[in-house]
Amino acid sequence: MAEIRHSYDWWAYQFRVVHLSGVQGIETWNDSVVKFLRFALELRGEERLLDVACGSGPHAVRLAGQGFHVVGLDISPMLIGHCREQAARLSLSARASFCVGDMRALPFQSAFDAGYLYSGSFGFFGLPDDLRVLEGIARALKPGGRFVIDGLDPARMRANVGPRAQARPEGVYATDTRYDDATRTMVTEFHFTDREGNLHLAAEPERVRLYEEEEMRGLCEQA
């Protein structure tokens, strides 16, 4: 059995595309997310939308299919490649465009009517970089623009630490999560054992800073 360490890009594709494609109910879940976003953002039908940390693009592609113009940004080139392939396959490339980028340095100025950052992707950096993300979002929105952030509930996350494993046809996915009280950060180690018995490891663990509601409100006001 070989032990192989991979970059974030490899893991992003493995979990967001390969793994999620086989999760029962994922299509229904993504449909419900888009329905919620349309309600929460008060979308009327012609808005230009920004999808920050778009991942494999399920929400951006759906919204483009419903008539919106969407720009998705993610730091993973493999995920952005997948997003572009999906948009082209559905003949949506004119409405859904995707770019590789770091959400700490969003390259937009007053360009979007609304947007969203979903799937618990806020908090990857800790302060002050997480504030830079919010400041970039504020700059990217037109005056009066609206934005939804899907945050992680600290109490719930702290109660769900420990190891987990899931067997799938391509192999076994495993995570081991702990909470670092000193930095208020969830730290997760990712492992994947393929059908040949090879153990795939992440180059480094994923760290997500958790924010209480009032702290998050303060950051948004600051931005």
Phi, psi and omega in degrees: 000128179267151175247120187236129177258137185239159175285169176302322183303315179297313181295321179302315180291318183299317183275320186277338181246298185296308183292310185295332182298337181254007180283125182297130177084004185294325180293318177296320178299313180296325174299319181290325177298314180296320177299317178296316180299319179298321179289309186293326180270358179055049184283139182255337175135343183240007185292152172262125190243148176245125177253102181274135186055059190288347178062229181274004171079021184296326182279319178299316181294319178296315181294323176298322178293341179263009172106358180273157170263124186233136171245123178253137179232135177209153182279349182267113177300324180294321178292319179297321175300317178297316180301315181296321178297317180295317180297319179294319180300326182263010181057043182244011184298335179286339182249340182236113176242152187223142181220148175280130180189163179263125184291351173282350182222061181295128187267036185239149179222113177048048187251347189230144176282329184197172179185184184200155174229106192245179175064035176063032185267007175265136179111009182294341192244335187079172180284145005268001186294326178297326175294323177299324176300311181295322178296321177294322176297315180301319179293325185289336183275145170290161175307131183082006180295157184237147183213139178247129173244123177271096183268165178265134179282115185303316182298316181292319181293319180295334180277354184238037177279167178117181183276149175218151178215147179219124178273133178227165181305326182276350180150195183247124175265136180221142174229150175226113187246138174226161179249126178264103186294327183296324182251000183053048187233135171275128180243122185236126173265132180253137176224147175218124177252116183280179186292340178272359179090005178285137180261119180257128184237151175281149179298327177206157181290160174274134179238128179232118177285129180263136181240129172292160186303312182294324177296319179294318177300317179299318178296318180296318178295321179296323181283000000 
